[in-house]
Amino acid sequence: MKLTRIICNGMLACVLAGCAGDQAFREAQRLIAEQRQSEALAPMEQAVKANPDSASYRMSLLRLRAKVTSDLLDQARIRRDSGDFDGADEAYRRVLQADANNDAAVLGLKATERERAWDVLVTEAERGFEHNQLALARAQVQAVLAQNGRHPRALRLLQKMDLDAAEPRMEAALGPAYQKTLTLEFKDASLKTVFEVLAKSSGLNFVFDKDVRTDQLTSIFLRNTTVQSAVSRMLISNQLAQRVLDASTVLIYPDTPAKQKDYQLLNVRSFYLSNADAKSVAGSIKSVLKVKDVVVDDRLNLVMVRDTPEAVRLVERMVALLDLAEPEVMLEVEVIEVKRSALMDLGVRWPDSVSLTPLSTRAGAQLTLSDLRHLNASTVGVTVPPVTVSARQDNATTNILANPRIRAKNREKARILIGDRVPNITTTQNATGFVSDSVNYLDVGLKLEVEPVIYADHEVTIKLALEVSNIVSQVQTKNGTLAYQIGTRMTSTVLRLRDGENQMLAGLINDEDRRSANAIPWLGAAPFLGRLFGGQSDEAVKTEIMLSITPRLLRTAQRPEARLLNFESGTDTQLRSASDGAVVPATSNAGAPAAVSAERPAVGSSPMAEGRKPASAPPGPSASNESVGAAAAVADVQLRWDGAGTVKRGQVFKIDLMADAHKPVIALPVALGFDPDVLDVLSVDEGDWMSQGGTATKFERRIDPSGQVLATLRRDGATGTIGGGRVLSLTVRALKVADASLLRVLTVAPEGLEGQLVSGASPAPLRVEVQP
């Protein structure tokens, strides 16, 4: 009795648990229907707990948990991208509540912590930039970009710095003393004497390696230059190198491979590539920069280099050029097959033959020759075909439409097959009589193959191959094997279309016209009445295939920033960036310290298209007041911009280049640079500066679509122009919205009378803001 009671209680508990599980499951389904998936997770887990053997409940729980975690992860990603790190942390923690072992949530929490630290660094850098602490701000921004090369705020701040100072300048580790200006004029003086003067003028300490010949004679003539520039030029001309030991001490040693190994510091830099292939980038680095210590990790798509700080900075520029996202295009394709058929079958089909057959004998015996002699009308049977009247007309139009959308990467093939793979069986018999069958599949239907090539001017070249095939008939061999007769139409072409431009290809036509007639001779040829004595069938079938293709650019080919396209890399034996103060041998064991990489270019060096000011240009905001004054005092011809800084997209406006000359100028060649993606220079007109006094002039100009304006103004006669006036007038159209697009004077080389030396100073870049 007791055992029975226990069994009954157990069965009752199971029934109640099952009812509770069903009720919890229905509650979860109700919440899911109301789009409250997160709240439905708890009752669904309760239902599974109450019914652990229910496979349907477990599957529903897994699907619901995957849906909830996916939505929460998307929400966390959106909040991270918008800078709401607290909201992102909350979403990740909710994911861990739903799935405690979710790796994406764990990694997301760590990533949020890193991004919060990056955000603090960028905020401090912005504050330092506002207070003109450019060196600290640039170091903080570069620290962020070293870990996340696509951090949006850091990239925007770096762009602002580059706009305010065309040549990025870093505060030397030696302090302001290294930036003092001085004038040096020595002829056949010893190195010891020159460095003694430098030490007294700057307050720096110079320590010499034991192998440096301090009694070596040198000649140097420098005016209004910095201590850093003077030291750099002394070292270059005497095959020496330097290493900064502390904030006031510099070590000078011979520039030989052995000494470089002893003194030169090396950096290790890792580049996690987002788009480019690590092996390809490593090969480019080795080939162009001759960096020997390069390691590639295919698993992480990582490139690691070990070299001098200066070489590492050059590698950073190369990686920024190479690690660009592949452009992609969406091809909207429409393939239409239009089939029109018409059938006219009208008339009377009369019997065209009569069959006479002798009848068997009444006894059913076989006919004999003697029976033929007694044939008469009653012993001969007649077979007459029926008379058929036809009156039929059919008209049919069939449209077979395929409308695929193909997303393809640049220079990658994409294929589409809409149809069937028909088996084609081949039978083979060897000498021993063994028979084997092999099956090959034929693609029958619509086959489309495209390969896009995307250009930076929003145009796409598409290599296109289209084939439309169908089974015409089956052919049976003597052995009983079936083969197929395939009808096909194909075209192959290359198109070049703009983004959104549509192109229609047509003309793949198959036209069939069949006529058949059956009539009584002579009577069937009678007009009008001929249809009563015969029938005629007319059938026409016309098939045409048309292809419509429209490219939609999803990600265009990116042009790197101008400052990255052209930068100084030194000579075959020495690496250097845009700084003359940082010279390193072109080997993996040589280089210059980062402390001396802030020198501006020497007089006469060609300006960089990367945004660097020409040598004679006034220094940017990071330069000292003494340097600005020195540059202004030396220049005989000073240029300046005159034009609006803020325009509307699509607006056509004018910008004038003005000049002030303190010496007579007979000719003025000038080169200007602009961003062709933002600005379009429509025309270049001569001003009145060169033609002062009514003197005739020669004016030559050329607008290069790549982003340069080359102009030469020459004055006829023996007198030069002097004073102020307008040199050029540019008519410009704003193409697209941009925070700031720079218009620069790349080079200016004024010529004086009878070979007189005239110097020129370029203005600071003109910033043009294009608003919507």
Short mmCIF file of C-alpha atoms in Angstrom, two decimals, residues 87-404:
data_model
loop_
_atom_site.label_atom_id
_atom_site.label_comp_id
_atom_site.label_asym_id
_atom_site.label_seq_id
_atom_site.Cartn_x
_atom_site.Cartn_y
_atom_site.Cartn_z
CA GLY A 87 25.73 51.34 -22.76
CA ALA A 88 27.96 48.91 -24.63
CA ASP A 89 29.20 47.40 -21.35
CA GLU A 90 25.63 46.96 -20.17
CA ALA A 91 24.67 45.17 -23.41
CA TYR A 92 27.68 42.86 -23.18
CA ARG A 93 26.83 41.99 -19.55
CA ARG A 94 23.27 41.16 -20.59
CA VAL A 95 24.73 38.82 -23.20
CA LEU A 96 26.76 37.08 -20.50
CA GLN A 97 23.61 36.74 -18.39
CA ALA A 98 21.94 34.92 -21.28
CA ASP A 99 25.04 32.96 -22.25
CA ALA A 100 27.80 32.92 -19.65
CA ASN A 101 30.31 31.37 -22.07
CA ASN A 102 29.83 33.84 -24.94
CA ASP A 103 33.34 34.73 -26.17
CA ALA A 104 32.12 37.67 -28.23
CA ALA A 105 30.78 39.39 -25.11
CA VAL A 106 33.98 38.76 -23.15
CA LEU A 107 36.12 40.15 -25.97
CA GLY A 108 33.68 43.03 -26.38
CA LEU A 109 34.11 44.07 -22.75
CA LYS A 110 37.88 44.10 -23.19
CA ALA A 111 37.58 46.05 -26.45
CA THR A 112 35.31 48.60 -24.77
CA GLU A 113 37.89 49.07 -22.03
CA ARG A 114 40.60 49.68 -24.63
CA GLU A 115 38.43 52.09 -26.61
CA ARG A 116 37.56 53.99 -23.45
CA ALA A 117 41.30 54.45 -22.82
CA TRP A 118 41.80 55.54 -26.43
CA ASP A 119 38.97 58.01 -26.06
CA VAL A 120 40.64 59.53 -23.00
CA LEU A 121 43.93 59.85 -24.91
CA VAL A 122 42.24 61.52 -27.88
CA THR A 123 40.38 63.90 -25.54
CA GLU A 124 43.67 64.90 -23.92
CA ALA A 125 45.24 65.30 -27.37
CA GLU A 126 42.38 67.60 -28.43
CA ARG A 127 42.87 69.66 -25.30
CA GLY A 128 46.62 69.84 -25.97
CA PHE A 129 45.98 70.87 -29.56
CA GLU A 130 43.73 73.70 -28.41
CA HIS A 131 46.48 74.91 -26.04
CA ASN A 132 49.12 74.66 -28.78
CA GLN A 133 50.88 71.69 -27.16
CA LEU A 134 51.40 70.11 -30.56
CA ALA A 135 54.17 67.67 -29.66
CA LEU A 136 52.22 66.08 -26.81
CA ALA A 137 49.00 66.01 -28.82
CA ARG A 138 50.67 64.37 -31.81
CA ALA A 139 52.35 61.74 -29.63
CA GLN A 140 49.01 60.85 -28.00
CA VAL A 141 47.24 60.62 -31.35
CA GLN A 142 49.96 58.43 -32.81
CA ALA A 143 49.78 56.17 -29.74
CA VAL A 144 46.08 55.62 -30.45
CA LEU A 145 46.56 55.11 -34.19
CA ALA A 146 49.34 52.61 -33.51
CA GLN A 147 46.72 50.36 -31.89
CA ASN A 148 43.72 51.32 -34.02
CA GLY A 149 44.69 52.83 -37.35
CA ARG A 150 41.08 53.74 -38.19
CA HIS A 151 40.04 55.52 -35.00
CA PRO A 152 37.77 58.28 -36.41
CA ARG A 153 38.42 61.00 -33.81
CA ALA A 154 42.17 60.40 -33.88
CA LEU A 155 42.23 60.56 -37.68
CA ARG A 156 40.24 63.81 -37.69
CA LEU A 157 42.56 65.38 -35.12
CA LEU A 158 45.64 64.27 -37.05
CA GLN A 159 44.18 65.84 -40.18
CA LYS A 160 43.64 69.10 -38.30
CA MET A 161 47.25 69.06 -37.17
CA ASP A 162 48.45 68.47 -40.71
CA LEU A 163 46.28 71.32 -41.95
CA ASP A 164 47.62 73.73 -39.34
CA ALA A 165 51.21 72.66 -39.91
CA ALA A 166 51.90 71.40 -43.42
CA GLU A 167 55.04 69.66 -42.18
CA PRO A 168 54.36 67.70 -38.99
CA ARG A 169 56.81 68.85 -36.34
CA MET A 170 57.76 67.04 -33.17
CA GLU A 171 59.29 68.79 -30.22
CA ALA A 172 62.82 67.49 -29.96
CA ALA A 173 63.85 65.59 -26.89
CA LEU A 174 66.63 68.16 -26.48
CA GLY A 175 64.14 70.88 -25.71
CA PRO A 176 63.89 74.43 -27.01
CA ALA A 177 67.66 74.80 -27.12
CA TYR A 178 67.80 72.62 -30.22
CA GLN A 179 65.43 75.02 -32.01
CA LYS A 180 67.42 78.20 -31.42
CA THR A 181 68.38 80.12 -34.55
CA LEU A 182 71.96 81.12 -35.32
CA THR A 183 74.37 81.95 -38.13
CA LEU A 184 77.57 79.95 -38.74
CA GLU A 185 80.38 80.95 -41.09
CA PHE A 186 83.52 78.82 -40.87
CA LYS A 187 86.13 78.12 -43.50
CA ASP A 188 88.61 75.29 -42.95
CA ALA A 189 87.89 75.17 -39.25
CA SER A 190 88.26 72.05 -37.10
CA LEU A 191 85.22 70.11 -35.98
CA LYS A 192 86.16 70.75 -32.39
CA THR A 193 85.99 74.53 -32.95
CA VAL A 194 82.62 74.39 -34.69
CA PHE A 195 81.04 72.22 -32.00
CA GLU A 196 82.46 74.47 -29.28
CA VAL A 197 80.59 77.38 -30.86
CA LEU A 198 77.43 75.27 -31.11
CA ALA A 199 77.73 74.23 -27.47
CA LYS A 200 78.14 77.81 -26.27
CA SER A 201 75.28 79.07 -28.45
CA SER A 202 72.78 76.37 -27.47
CA GLY A 203 73.89 75.24 -24.05
CA LEU A 204 74.06 71.62 -25.22
CA ASN A 205 76.71 69.02 -24.38
CA PHE A 206 78.45 67.14 -27.19
CA VAL A 207 80.27 63.87 -26.46
CA PHE A 208 82.57 62.38 -29.12
CA ASP A 209 83.34 58.75 -29.78
CA LYS A 210 87.01 57.86 -29.52
CA ASP A 211 87.23 57.29 -33.28
CA VAL A 212 85.95 60.76 -34.23
CA ARG A 213 88.71 62.99 -35.61
CA THR A 214 87.97 66.29 -33.93
CA ASP A 215 90.86 67.94 -35.78
CA GLN A 216 89.23 67.29 -39.14
CA LEU A 217 88.75 70.51 -41.11
CA THR A 218 85.34 71.56 -42.36
CA SER A 219 83.67 74.58 -43.97
CA ILE A 220 80.10 75.63 -43.25
CA PHE A 221 78.10 78.76 -44.08
CA LEU A 222 74.58 78.83 -42.63
CA ARG A 223 72.40 81.88 -42.01
CA ASN A 224 69.30 82.06 -39.83
CA THR A 225 69.18 78.31 -39.23
CA THR A 226 68.43 76.24 -36.15
CA VAL A 227 70.94 74.38 -34.01
CA GLN A 228 69.31 71.14 -35.07
CA SER A 229 69.71 71.96 -38.75
CA ALA A 230 73.32 73.04 -38.25
CA VAL A 231 74.21 69.82 -36.42
CA SER A 232 72.46 67.73 -39.05
CA ARG A 233 74.34 69.33 -41.93
CA MET A 234 77.64 69.08 -40.12
CA LEU A 235 77.12 65.38 -39.58
CA ILE A 236 76.08 64.70 -43.17
CA SER A 237 79.03 66.52 -44.69
CA ASN A 238 81.55 64.79 -42.41
CA GLN A 239 80.14 61.20 -42.46
CA LEU A 240 79.13 61.34 -38.81
CA ALA A 241 76.00 60.32 -36.94
CA GLN A 242 74.41 61.25 -33.63
CA ARG A 243 72.50 59.74 -30.75
CA VAL A 244 70.55 61.74 -28.19
CA LEU A 245 71.57 60.59 -24.72
CA ASP A 246 69.40 62.90 -22.62
CA ALA A 247 67.71 66.28 -22.75
CA SER A 248 71.02 68.18 -23.01
CA THR A 249 73.59 65.68 -24.35
CA VAL A 250 74.31 64.41 -27.86
CA LEU A 251 76.78 61.66 -28.74
CA ILE A 252 78.70 62.09 -32.01
CA TYR A 253 80.18 58.96 -33.62
CA PRO A 254 81.43 57.87 -37.09
CA ASP A 255 78.72 56.88 -39.52
CA THR A 256 80.00 53.35 -40.15
CA PRO A 257 78.12 50.04 -40.01
CA ALA A 258 80.11 48.89 -36.99
CA LYS A 259 79.38 52.05 -35.01
CA GLN A 260 75.74 52.00 -36.07
CA LYS A 261 75.41 48.52 -34.56
CA ASP A 262 76.89 49.77 -31.32
CA TYR A 263 74.99 53.02 -30.91
CA GLN A 264 71.85 53.03 -33.02
CA LEU A 265 68.59 52.15 -31.24
CA LEU A 266 66.09 49.87 -32.96
CA ASN A 267 62.31 49.74 -32.65
CA VAL A 268 59.96 46.79 -33.15
CA ARG A 269 56.63 47.73 -34.72
CA SER A 270 53.68 45.44 -35.44
CA PHE A 271 51.08 46.18 -38.12
CA TYR A 272 47.76 44.31 -37.97
CA LEU A 273 46.48 44.70 -41.51
CA SER A 274 42.76 45.06 -42.11
CA ASN A 275 42.64 44.78 -45.89
CA ALA A 276 45.97 44.11 -47.59
CA ASP A 277 47.73 40.75 -47.68
CA ALA A 278 50.57 40.53 -45.17
CA LYS A 279 52.99 38.79 -47.57
CA SER A 280 52.41 41.37 -50.28
CA VAL A 281 52.94 44.28 -47.89
CA ALA A 282 56.09 42.69 -46.47
CA GLY A 283 57.48 42.25 -49.98
CA SER A 284 56.84 45.91 -50.78
CA ILE A 285 58.54 47.02 -47.56
CA LYS A 286 61.62 44.93 -48.32
CA SER A 287 61.77 46.06 -51.93
CA VAL A 288 61.25 49.81 -51.46
CA LEU A 289 62.70 50.54 -48.03
CA LYS A 290 65.23 47.69 -47.91
CA VAL A 291 64.09 46.72 -44.42
CA LYS A 292 65.60 43.32 -43.68
CA ASP A 293 64.02 42.31 -40.37
CA VAL A 294 60.44 41.70 -41.49
CA VAL A 295 58.26 38.91 -40.07
CA VAL A 296 54.89 37.85 -41.49
CA ASP A 297 52.15 36.00 -39.60
CA ASP A 298 49.54 34.77 -42.08
CA ARG A 299 47.21 33.61 -39.33
CA LEU A 300 46.83 37.12 -37.88
CA ASN A 301 47.58 38.95 -41.15
CA LEU A 302 50.38 40.65 -39.22
CA VAL A 303 53.58 42.31 -40.40
CA MET A 304 56.29 42.95 -37.80
CA VAL A 305 59.39 45.03 -38.55
CA ARG A 306 62.51 45.78 -36.54
CA ASP A 307 64.46 48.84 -37.56
CA THR A 308 65.34 52.37 -36.57
CA PRO A 309 62.63 54.80 -35.47
CA GLU A 310 63.02 56.73 -38.71
CA ALA A 311 62.71 53.59 -40.84
CA VAL A 312 59.66 52.52 -38.82
CA ARG A 313 57.99 55.86 -39.58
CA LEU A 314 58.62 55.31 -43.28
CA VAL A 315 57.12 51.82 -42.96
CA GLU A 316 54.04 53.35 -41.30
CA ARG A 317 53.54 55.57 -44.33
CA MET A 318 53.88 52.65 -46.71
CA VAL A 319 51.41 50.56 -44.73
CA ALA A 320 48.94 53.46 -44.75
CA LEU A 321 49.23 53.50 -48.56
CA LEU A 322 48.88 49.74 -49.00
CA ASP A 323 46.33 48.77 -46.34
CA LEU A 324 43.29 50.15 -48.12
CA ALA A 325 39.90 48.49 -48.39
CA GLU A 326 39.21 46.76 -51.69
CA PRO A 327 36.56 48.59 -53.70
CA GLU A 328 33.31 46.71 -54.25
CA VAL A 329 30.43 47.10 -56.67
CA MET A 330 26.88 45.79 -56.77
CA LEU A 331 25.88 44.79 -60.30
CA GLU A 332 22.17 44.93 -60.95
CA VAL A 333 21.57 42.57 -63.87
CA GLU A 334 18.36 41.85 -65.75
CA VAL A 335 18.29 39.07 -68.34
CA ILE A 336 15.09 38.88 -70.39
CA GLU A 337 14.23 36.26 -72.99
CA VAL A 338 11.26 37.30 -75.08
CA LYS A 339 9.71 34.50 -77.16
CA ARG A 340 6.89 35.28 -79.60
CA SER A 341 5.09 32.52 -81.56
CA ALA A 342 2.18 32.65 -84.05
CA LEU A 343 0.37 29.68 -85.64
CA MET A 344 -2.30 29.75 -88.36
CA ASP A 345 -3.75 26.35 -89.42
CA LEU A 346 -6.81 26.73 -91.74
CA GLY A 347 -8.34 24.54 -94.46
CA VAL A 348 -9.73 21.09 -95.33
CA ARG A 349 -7.48 18.07 -95.43
CA TRP A 350 -8.87 15.76 -98.11
CA PRO A 351 -7.86 12.15 -98.45
CA ASP A 352 -4.69 11.94 -100.48
CA SER A 353 -4.68 8.14 -101.00
CA VAL A 354 -7.04 5.14 -101.36
CA SER A 355 -6.09 1.59 -100.31
CA LEU A 356 -7.60 -1.47 -102.10
CA THR A 357 -7.30 -4.79 -100.27
CA PRO A 358 -8.59 -8.22 -101.53
CA LEU A 359 -10.87 -9.81 -98.97
CA SER A 360 -10.25 -13.25 -97.57
CA THR A 361 -12.39 -16.20 -98.67
CA ARG A 362 -15.42 -17.08 -96.67
CA ALA A 363 -13.70 -20.15 -95.30
CA GLY A 364 -10.87 -18.01 -94.10
CA ALA A 365 -8.34 -19.78 -96.30
CA GLN A 366 -5.41 -17.92 -97.80
CA LEU A 367 -5.92 -16.23 -101.17
CA THR A 368 -4.53 -18.00 -104.20
CA LEU A 369 -3.73 -16.74 -107.70
CA SER A 370 -6.87 -18.38 -109.00
CA ASP A 371 -8.94 -16.36 -106.54
CA LEU A 372 -7.60 -13.15 -108.07
CA ARG A 373 -9.22 -14.03 -111.37
CA HIS A 374 -12.61 -13.91 -109.69
CA LEU A 375 -12.18 -10.53 -107.94
CA ASN A 376 -15.15 -8.22 -108.23
CA ALA A 377 -16.65 -5.28 -106.40
CA SER A 378 -17.88 -7.48 -103.60
CA THR A 379 -14.51 -9.18 -102.90
CA VAL A 380 -12.25 -6.08 -102.77
CA GLY A 381 -12.09 -3.88 -99.63
CA VAL A 382 -11.47 -0.10 -99.82
CA THR A 383 -9.77 2.07 -97.12
CA VAL A 384 -10.26 5.85 -97.43
CA PRO A 385 -8.58 8.33 -94.94
CA PRO A 386 -10.94 10.74 -93.17
CA VAL A 387 -11.60 14.31 -94.26
CA THR A 388 -10.21 16.76 -91.62
CA VAL A 389 -11.31 20.37 -91.30
CA SER A 390 -8.74 22.63 -89.52
CA ALA A 391 -9.44 26.13 -88.21
CA ARG A 392 -6.83 27.07 -85.58
CA GLN A 393 -4.91 30.25 -84.68
CA ASP A 394 -2.44 30.51 -81.78
CA ASN A 395 -0.45 33.58 -80.56
CA ALA A 396 1.87 33.31 -77.58
CA THR A 397 4.39 35.63 -75.91
CA THR A 398 6.73 34.30 -73.22
CA ASN A 399 9.02 36.42 -71.02
CA ILE A 400 11.66 34.59 -69.01
CA LEU A 401 13.24 37.04 -66.57
CA ALA A 402 16.29 36.63 -64.33
CA ASN A 403 17.11 39.58 -62.09
CA PRO A 404 20.22 38.72 -60.03
#
